[in-house]
Coordinates of C-alpha atoms in Angstrom, one line a residue:
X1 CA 8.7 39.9 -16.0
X2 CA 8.7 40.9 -12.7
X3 CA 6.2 39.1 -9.8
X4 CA 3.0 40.6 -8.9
X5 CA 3.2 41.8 -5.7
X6 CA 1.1 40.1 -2.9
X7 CA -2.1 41.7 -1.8
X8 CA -3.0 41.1 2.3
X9 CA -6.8 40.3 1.6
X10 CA -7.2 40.2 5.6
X11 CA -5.6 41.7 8.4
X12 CA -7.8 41.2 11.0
X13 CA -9.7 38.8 12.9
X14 CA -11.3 38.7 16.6
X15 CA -8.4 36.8 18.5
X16 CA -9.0 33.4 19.9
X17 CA -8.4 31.0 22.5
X18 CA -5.0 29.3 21.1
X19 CA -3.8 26.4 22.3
X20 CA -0.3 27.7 21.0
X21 CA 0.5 31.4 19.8
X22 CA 2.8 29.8 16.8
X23 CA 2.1 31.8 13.4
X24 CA 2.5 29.8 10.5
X25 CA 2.0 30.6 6.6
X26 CA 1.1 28.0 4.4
X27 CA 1.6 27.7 0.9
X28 CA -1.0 26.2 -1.8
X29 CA -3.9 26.8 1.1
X30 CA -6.9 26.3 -1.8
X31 CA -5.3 22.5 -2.9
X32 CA -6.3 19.5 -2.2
X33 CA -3.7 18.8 0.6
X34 CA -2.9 22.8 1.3
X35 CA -7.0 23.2 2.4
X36 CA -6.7 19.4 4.8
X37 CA -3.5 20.9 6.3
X38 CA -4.9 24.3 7.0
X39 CA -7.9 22.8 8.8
X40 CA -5.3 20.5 10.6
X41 CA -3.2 23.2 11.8
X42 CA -6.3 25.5 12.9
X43 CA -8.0 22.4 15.1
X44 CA -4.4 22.5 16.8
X45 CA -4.4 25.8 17.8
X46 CA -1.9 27.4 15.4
X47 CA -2.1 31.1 13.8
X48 CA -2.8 30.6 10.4
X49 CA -1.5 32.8 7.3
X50 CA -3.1 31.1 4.1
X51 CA -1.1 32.1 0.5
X52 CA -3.8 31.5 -2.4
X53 CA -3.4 32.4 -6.3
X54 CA -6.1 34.3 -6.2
X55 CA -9.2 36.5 -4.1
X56 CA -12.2 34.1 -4.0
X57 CA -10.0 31.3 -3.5
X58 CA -9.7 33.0 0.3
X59 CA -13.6 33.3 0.1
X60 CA -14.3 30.2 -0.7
X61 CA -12.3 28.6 2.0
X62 CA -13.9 31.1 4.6
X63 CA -17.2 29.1 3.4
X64 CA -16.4 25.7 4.2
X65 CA -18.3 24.2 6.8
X66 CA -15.2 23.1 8.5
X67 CA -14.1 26.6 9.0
X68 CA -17.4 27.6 9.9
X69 CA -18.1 25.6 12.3
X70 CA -15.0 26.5 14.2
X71 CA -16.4 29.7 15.3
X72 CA -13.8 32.0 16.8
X73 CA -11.1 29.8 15.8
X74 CA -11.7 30.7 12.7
X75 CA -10.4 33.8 13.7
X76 CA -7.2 33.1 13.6
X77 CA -6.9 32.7 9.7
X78 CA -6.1 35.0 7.4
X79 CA -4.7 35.2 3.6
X80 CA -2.5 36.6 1.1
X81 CA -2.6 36.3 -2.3
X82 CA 0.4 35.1 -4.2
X83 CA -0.7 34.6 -7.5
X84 CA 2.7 32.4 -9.2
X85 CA 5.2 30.7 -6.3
X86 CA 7.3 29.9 -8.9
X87 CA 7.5 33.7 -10.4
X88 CA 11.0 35.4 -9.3
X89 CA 11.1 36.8 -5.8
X90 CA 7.1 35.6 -5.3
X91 CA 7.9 35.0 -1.9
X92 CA 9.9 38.0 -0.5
X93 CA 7.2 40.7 0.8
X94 CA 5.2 37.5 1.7
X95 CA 6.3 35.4 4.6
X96 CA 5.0 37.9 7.3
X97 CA 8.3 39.3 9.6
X98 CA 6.4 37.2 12.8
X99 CA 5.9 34.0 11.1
X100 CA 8.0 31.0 12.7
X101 CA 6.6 27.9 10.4
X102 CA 6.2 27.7 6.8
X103 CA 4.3 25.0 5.1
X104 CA 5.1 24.4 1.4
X105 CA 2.3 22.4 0.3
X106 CA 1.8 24.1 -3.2
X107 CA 2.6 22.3 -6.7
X108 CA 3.1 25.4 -9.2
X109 CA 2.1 23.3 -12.2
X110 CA -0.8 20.8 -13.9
X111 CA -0.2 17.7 -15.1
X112 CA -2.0 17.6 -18.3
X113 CA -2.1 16.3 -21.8
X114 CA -2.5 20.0 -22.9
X115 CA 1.3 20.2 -21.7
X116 CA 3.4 18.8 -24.9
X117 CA 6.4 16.5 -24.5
X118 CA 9.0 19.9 -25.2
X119 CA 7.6 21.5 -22.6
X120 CA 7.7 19.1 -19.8
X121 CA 10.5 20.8 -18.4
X122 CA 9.6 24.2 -18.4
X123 CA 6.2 24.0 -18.0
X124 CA 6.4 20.8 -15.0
X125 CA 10.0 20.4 -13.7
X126 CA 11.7 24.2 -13.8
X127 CA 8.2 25.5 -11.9
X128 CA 8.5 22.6 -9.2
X129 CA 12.1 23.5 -8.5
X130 CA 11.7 27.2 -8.6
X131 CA 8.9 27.3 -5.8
X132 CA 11.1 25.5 -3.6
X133 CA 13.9 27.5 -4.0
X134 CA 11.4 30.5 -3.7
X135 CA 10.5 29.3 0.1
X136 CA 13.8 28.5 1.1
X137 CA 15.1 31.4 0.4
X138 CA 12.5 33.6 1.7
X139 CA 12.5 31.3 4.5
X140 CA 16.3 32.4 4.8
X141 CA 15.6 36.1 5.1
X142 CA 13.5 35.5 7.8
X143 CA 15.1 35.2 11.5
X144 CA 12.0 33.9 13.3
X145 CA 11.7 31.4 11.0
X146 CA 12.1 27.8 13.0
X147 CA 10.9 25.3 10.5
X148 CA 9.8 25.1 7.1
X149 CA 7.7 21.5 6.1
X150 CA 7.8 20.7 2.2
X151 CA 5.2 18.4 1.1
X152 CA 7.6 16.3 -1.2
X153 CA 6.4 12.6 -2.7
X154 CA 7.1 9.4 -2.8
X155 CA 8.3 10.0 -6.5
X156 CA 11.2 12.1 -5.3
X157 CA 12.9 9.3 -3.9
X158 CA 11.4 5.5 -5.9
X159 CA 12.4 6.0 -9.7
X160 CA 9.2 6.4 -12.1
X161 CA 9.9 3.3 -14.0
X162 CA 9.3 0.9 -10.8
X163 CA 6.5 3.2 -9.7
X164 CA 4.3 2.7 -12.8
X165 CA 5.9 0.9 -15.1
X166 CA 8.0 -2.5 -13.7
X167 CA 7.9 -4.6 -10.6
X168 CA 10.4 -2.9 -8.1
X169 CA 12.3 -5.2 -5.8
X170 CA 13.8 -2.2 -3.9
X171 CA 12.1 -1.2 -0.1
X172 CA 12.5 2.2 -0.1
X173 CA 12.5 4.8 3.2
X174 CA 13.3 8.3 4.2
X175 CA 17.3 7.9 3.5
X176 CA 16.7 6.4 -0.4
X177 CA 18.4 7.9 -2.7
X178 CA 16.9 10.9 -4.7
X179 CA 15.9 10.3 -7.8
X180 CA 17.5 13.7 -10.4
X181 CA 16.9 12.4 -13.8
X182 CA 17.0 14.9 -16.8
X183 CA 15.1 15.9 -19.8
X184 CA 13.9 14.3 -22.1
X185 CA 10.8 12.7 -20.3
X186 CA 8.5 10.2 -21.8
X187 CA 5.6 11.4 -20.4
X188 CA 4.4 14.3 -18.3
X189 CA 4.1 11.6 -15.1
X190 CA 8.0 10.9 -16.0
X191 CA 8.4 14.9 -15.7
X192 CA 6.7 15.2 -12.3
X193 CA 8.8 12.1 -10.7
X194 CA 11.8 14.6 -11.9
X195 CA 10.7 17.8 -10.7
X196 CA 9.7 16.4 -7.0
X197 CA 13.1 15.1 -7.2
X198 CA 14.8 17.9 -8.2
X199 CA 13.3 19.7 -5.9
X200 CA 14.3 17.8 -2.8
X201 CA 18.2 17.7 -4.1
X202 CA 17.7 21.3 -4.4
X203 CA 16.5 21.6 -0.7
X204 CA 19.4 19.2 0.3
X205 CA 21.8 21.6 -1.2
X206 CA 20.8 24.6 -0.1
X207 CA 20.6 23.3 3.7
X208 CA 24.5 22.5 3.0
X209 CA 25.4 25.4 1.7
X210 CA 23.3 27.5 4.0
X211 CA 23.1 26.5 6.8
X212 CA 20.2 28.0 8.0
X213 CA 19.2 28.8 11.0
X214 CA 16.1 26.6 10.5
X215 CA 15.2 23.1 10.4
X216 CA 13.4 21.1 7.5
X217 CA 11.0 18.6 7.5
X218 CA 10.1 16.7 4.3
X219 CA 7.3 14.3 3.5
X220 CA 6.9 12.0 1.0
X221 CA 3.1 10.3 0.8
X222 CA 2.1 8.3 -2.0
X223 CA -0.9 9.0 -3.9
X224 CA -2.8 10.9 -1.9
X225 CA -6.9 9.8 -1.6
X226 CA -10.1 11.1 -0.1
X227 CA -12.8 13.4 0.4
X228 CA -11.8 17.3 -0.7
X229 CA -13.9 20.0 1.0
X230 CA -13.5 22.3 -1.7
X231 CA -15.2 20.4 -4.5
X232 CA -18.2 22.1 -5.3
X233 CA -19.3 19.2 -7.8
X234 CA -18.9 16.1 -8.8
X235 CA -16.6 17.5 -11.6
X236 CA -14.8 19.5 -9.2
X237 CA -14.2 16.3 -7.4
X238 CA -12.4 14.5 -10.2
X239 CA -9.1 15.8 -10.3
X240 CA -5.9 15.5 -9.4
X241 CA -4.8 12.5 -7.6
X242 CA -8.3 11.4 -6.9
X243 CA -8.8 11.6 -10.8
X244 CA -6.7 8.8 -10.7
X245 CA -8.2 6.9 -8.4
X246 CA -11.7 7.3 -9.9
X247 CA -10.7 6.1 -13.5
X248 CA -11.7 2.6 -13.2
X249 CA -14.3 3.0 -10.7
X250 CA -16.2 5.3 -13.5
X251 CA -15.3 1.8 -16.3
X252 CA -12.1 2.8 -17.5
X253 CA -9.9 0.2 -18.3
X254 CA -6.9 1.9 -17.3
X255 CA -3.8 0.6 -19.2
X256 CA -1.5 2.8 -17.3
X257 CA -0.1 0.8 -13.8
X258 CA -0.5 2.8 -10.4
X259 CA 1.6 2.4 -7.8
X260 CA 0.2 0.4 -4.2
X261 CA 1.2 3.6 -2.1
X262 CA -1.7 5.3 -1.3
X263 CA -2.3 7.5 2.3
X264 CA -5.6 9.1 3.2
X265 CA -5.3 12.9 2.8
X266 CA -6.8 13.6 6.7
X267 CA -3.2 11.5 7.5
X268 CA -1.3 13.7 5.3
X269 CA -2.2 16.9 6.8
X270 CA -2.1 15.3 10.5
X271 CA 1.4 14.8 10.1
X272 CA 2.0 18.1 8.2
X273 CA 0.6 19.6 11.7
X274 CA 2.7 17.4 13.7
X275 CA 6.0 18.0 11.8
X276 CA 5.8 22.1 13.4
X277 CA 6.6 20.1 16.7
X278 CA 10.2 21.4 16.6
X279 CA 10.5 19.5 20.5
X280 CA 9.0 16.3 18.9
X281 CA 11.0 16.4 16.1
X282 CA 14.4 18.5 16.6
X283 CA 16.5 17.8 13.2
X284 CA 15.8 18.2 9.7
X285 CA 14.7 14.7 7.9
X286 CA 12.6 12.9 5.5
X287 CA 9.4 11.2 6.6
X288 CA 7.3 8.7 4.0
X289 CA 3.7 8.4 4.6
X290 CA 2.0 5.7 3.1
X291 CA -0.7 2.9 4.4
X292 CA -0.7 -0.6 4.3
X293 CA 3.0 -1.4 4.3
X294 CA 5.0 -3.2 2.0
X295 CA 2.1 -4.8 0.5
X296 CA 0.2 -1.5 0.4
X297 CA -2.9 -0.9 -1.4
X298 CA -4.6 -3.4 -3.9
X299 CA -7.0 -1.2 -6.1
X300 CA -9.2 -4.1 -7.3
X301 CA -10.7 -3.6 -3.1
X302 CA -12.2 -0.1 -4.9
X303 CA -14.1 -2.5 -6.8
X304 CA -14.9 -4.7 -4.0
X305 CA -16.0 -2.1 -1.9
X306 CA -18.2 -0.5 -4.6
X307 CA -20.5 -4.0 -5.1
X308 CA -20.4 -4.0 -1.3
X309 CA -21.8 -0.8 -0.7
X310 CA -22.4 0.9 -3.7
X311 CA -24.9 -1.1 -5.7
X312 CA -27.1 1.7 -6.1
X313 CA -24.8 4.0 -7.2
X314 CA -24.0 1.5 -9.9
X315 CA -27.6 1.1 -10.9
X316 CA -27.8 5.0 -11.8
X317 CA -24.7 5.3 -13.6
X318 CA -22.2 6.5 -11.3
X319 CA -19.9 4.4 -10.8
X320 CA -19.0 1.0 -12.5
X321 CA -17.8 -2.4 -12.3
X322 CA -16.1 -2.7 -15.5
X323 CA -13.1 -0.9 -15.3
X324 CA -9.6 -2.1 -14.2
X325 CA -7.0 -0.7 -12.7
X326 CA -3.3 -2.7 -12.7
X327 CA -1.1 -2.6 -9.4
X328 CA 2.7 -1.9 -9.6
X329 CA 3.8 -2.9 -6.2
X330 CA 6.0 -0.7 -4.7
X331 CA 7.2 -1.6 -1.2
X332 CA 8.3 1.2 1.5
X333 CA 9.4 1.1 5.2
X334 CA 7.3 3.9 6.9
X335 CA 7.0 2.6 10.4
X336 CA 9.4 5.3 11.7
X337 CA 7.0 7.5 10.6
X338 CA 4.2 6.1 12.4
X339 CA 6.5 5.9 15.8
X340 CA 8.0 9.6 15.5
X341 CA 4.0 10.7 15.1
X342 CA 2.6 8.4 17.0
X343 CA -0.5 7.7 14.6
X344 CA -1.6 4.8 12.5
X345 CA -2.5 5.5 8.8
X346 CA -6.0 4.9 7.9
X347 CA -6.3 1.6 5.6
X348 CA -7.2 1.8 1.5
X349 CA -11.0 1.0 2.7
X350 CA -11.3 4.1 4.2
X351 CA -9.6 6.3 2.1
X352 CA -12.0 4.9 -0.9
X353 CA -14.9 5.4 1.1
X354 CA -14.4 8.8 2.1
X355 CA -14.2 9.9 -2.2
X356 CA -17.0 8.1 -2.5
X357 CA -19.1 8.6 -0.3
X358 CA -18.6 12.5 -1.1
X359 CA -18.9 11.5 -5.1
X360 CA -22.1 9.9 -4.8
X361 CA -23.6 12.9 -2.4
X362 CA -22.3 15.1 -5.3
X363 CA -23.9 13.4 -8.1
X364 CA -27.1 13.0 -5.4
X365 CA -27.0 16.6 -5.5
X366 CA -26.8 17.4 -9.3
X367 CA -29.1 15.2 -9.6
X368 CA -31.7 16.7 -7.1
X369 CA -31.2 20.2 -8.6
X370 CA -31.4 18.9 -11.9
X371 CA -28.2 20.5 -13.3
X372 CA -26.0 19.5 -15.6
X373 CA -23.2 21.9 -16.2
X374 CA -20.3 22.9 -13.6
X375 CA -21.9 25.5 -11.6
X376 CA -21.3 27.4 -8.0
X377 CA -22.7 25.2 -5.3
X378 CA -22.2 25.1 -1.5
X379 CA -19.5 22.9 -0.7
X380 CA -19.5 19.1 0.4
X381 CA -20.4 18.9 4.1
X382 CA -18.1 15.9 5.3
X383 CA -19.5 14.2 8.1
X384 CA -16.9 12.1 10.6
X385 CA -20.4 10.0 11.7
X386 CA -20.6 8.7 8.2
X387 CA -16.9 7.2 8.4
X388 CA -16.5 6.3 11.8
X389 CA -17.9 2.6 12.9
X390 CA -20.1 0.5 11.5
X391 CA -20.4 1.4 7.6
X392 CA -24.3 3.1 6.8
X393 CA -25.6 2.0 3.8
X394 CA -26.2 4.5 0.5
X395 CA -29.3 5.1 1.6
X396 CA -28.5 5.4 4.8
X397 CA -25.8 8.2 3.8
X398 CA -27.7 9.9 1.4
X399 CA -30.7 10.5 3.9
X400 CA -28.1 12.2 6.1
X401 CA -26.5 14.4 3.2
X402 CA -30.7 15.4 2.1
X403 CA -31.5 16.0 6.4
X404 CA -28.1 18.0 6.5
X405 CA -29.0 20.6 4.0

């Protein structure tokens, strides 16, 4: 079947102040990590072209606070719609003939258990590895293209089984070898550790046989953790890779091991604005972002932190002590990232904080408004004064979510 065709939503905005005049279009703009990077790339000055799935994804975005609040600069954001990435020529009519960076930050598939073990390939791998191809080769049949940044994953490179299932002895870094395993997969994590890698071999060999006449930057976090803008509720909140984090801070006693790579997502989509610095960083490579080092994180501090500074929280049911979460440690050598970017990664404790400081204002706020099923509300306001310094305590940040409203 053929691709839909991409709709413009908006073609005009009043023109601001830029610190640069660089357009860039950015793939997966309404995710987790696409909406971080898109705020990231605005506050630098950039042009922004946003490419969502679908109409009120744009909308929604255009109601964040963080866009709001940077009055004309704003104006330099626009969107398409491009409704499957993965879908056959998705991307042709799409990258604007004056863009000169593309960010590739969207993930065309869910990791579910609605996805059954014969479709982990088709449904996981084949959609990761077509949207990839997809930008590349749209990226290809652009000549003002200068750089195209693929949000890759740790997982491409550090095989699944010493991720989350047995100690690893290996330090892995931005020249490891790529992980290409094939079907069948045990599990639908198994398929995603595939398609991230396939889709960096893929990248590899089109560069080679190519040769393009731009450069590509790829970046591999870990599991990515922190406040998302976007979340409307609590519910909204609880996906994705902070799903995973949550699990045993809500009493699940997770039997499933999680790697100690974790990076908060402001870092991720810091770098993803730094990596367009074609003068910073003139040749196509591989950059790992991920906190803490070869010891990395130790999820039991989630736990620390939460009878710390979340007791009351606790008391009403939100979050728990009494689930567990086990550590695979997975070492990693990302101190050339650090250097080349010059920026220090922001520590476990302040990636947990920021979820949860954002969950419990969430659940504050169902709770206030007395609702109990998913419904439209006006998006998390994340405030830097709650993070920055000295800790506040729960009441402390809850006063400031009720005074901010």
């Amino acid at each position: 079947m053929a691709a839909l065709a991409p709709k413009v939503l908006s073609k005009f905005f009043p023109r601001a102040s830029f610190v640069s005049n660089n357009y860039i279009q950015i793939t997966g703009s309404s995710g987790f990590v696409g909406f971080r990077t898109l705020v990231a790339t605005l506050e630098a000055g950039y042009r922004v072209l946003g490419a969502v799935p679908r109409r009120e994804d744009a909308d929604h975005i255009h109601s964040t606070p963080s866009i709001k609040r940077m009055g004309n600069l704003g104006g330099n954001l626009t969107f398409i719609t491009v409704p499957d990435i993965a879908a056959d020529q998705s991307l042709a009519e799409a990258i604007e003939k004056d863009v000169e960076y593309i960010i590739h930050t969207d993930s065309p598939m869910t990791v579910n258990c609605t996805i059954t073990a014969d479709r982990y390939d088709s449904q996981i791998v084949q959609p990761l590895l077509k949207g990839t191809n997809n930008v590349l080769s749209a990226a290809l049949g652009n000549p003002s293209i200068k750089r195209v940044v693929m949000t890759s994953s740790l997982m491409a490179i550090a095989p699944y089984n010493e991720l989350f299932v047995l100690e690893s002895f290996t330090t892995f870094n931005d020249v490891s070898p790529i992980q290409n395993p094939n079907p069948p997969y045990e599990n639908a994590v198994e398929a995603l550790c595939a398609g991230k890698g396939k889709a960096l071999a893929a990248t590899n060999t089109f560069l080679a046989k190519n040769k393009p006449h731009f450069t590509v930057i790829n970046l591999m976090p870990g599991i990515v953790i922190g406040h998302n803008e976007l979340a409307k509720t609590w519910r909204d909140l609880n996906k994705g890779s902070n799903k995973q984090t949550l699990r045993h801070l809500l009493g699940e006693d997770v039997s499933t091991k999680l790697p100690s790579q974790t990076v908060f997502v402001d870092d991720v989509a810091k770098v993803h604005a730094l990596a367009l610095k074609t003068e910073k960083v003139a040749k196509t490579q591989n950059f790992l972002l991920s906190s803490g080092g070869n010891i990395g994180s130790l999820w039991y501090r989630a736990l620390e932190i939460i009878k710390k500074e979340y007791m009351d929280a606790v008391k009403k049911g939100w979050l728990s002590l009494d689930g567990e979460q086990p550590i695979n440690r997975v070492m990693v050598d990302d101190g050339k990232t650090e250097k080349v970017f010059n920026i220090k990664f922001a520590g476990f404790d302040k990636q947990i904080r920021s979820l949860l400081d954002q969950w419990v204002q969430l659940k504050m706020k169902t709770e206030k408004e007395g609702v109990v099923l998913v419904e439209a509300r006006p998006a998390y306001i994340y405030d830097s004064k709650v993070h920055a310094g000295a800790r506040k305590s729960l009441a402390q940040a809850v006063l400031a979510f009720m005074t901010s409203t």
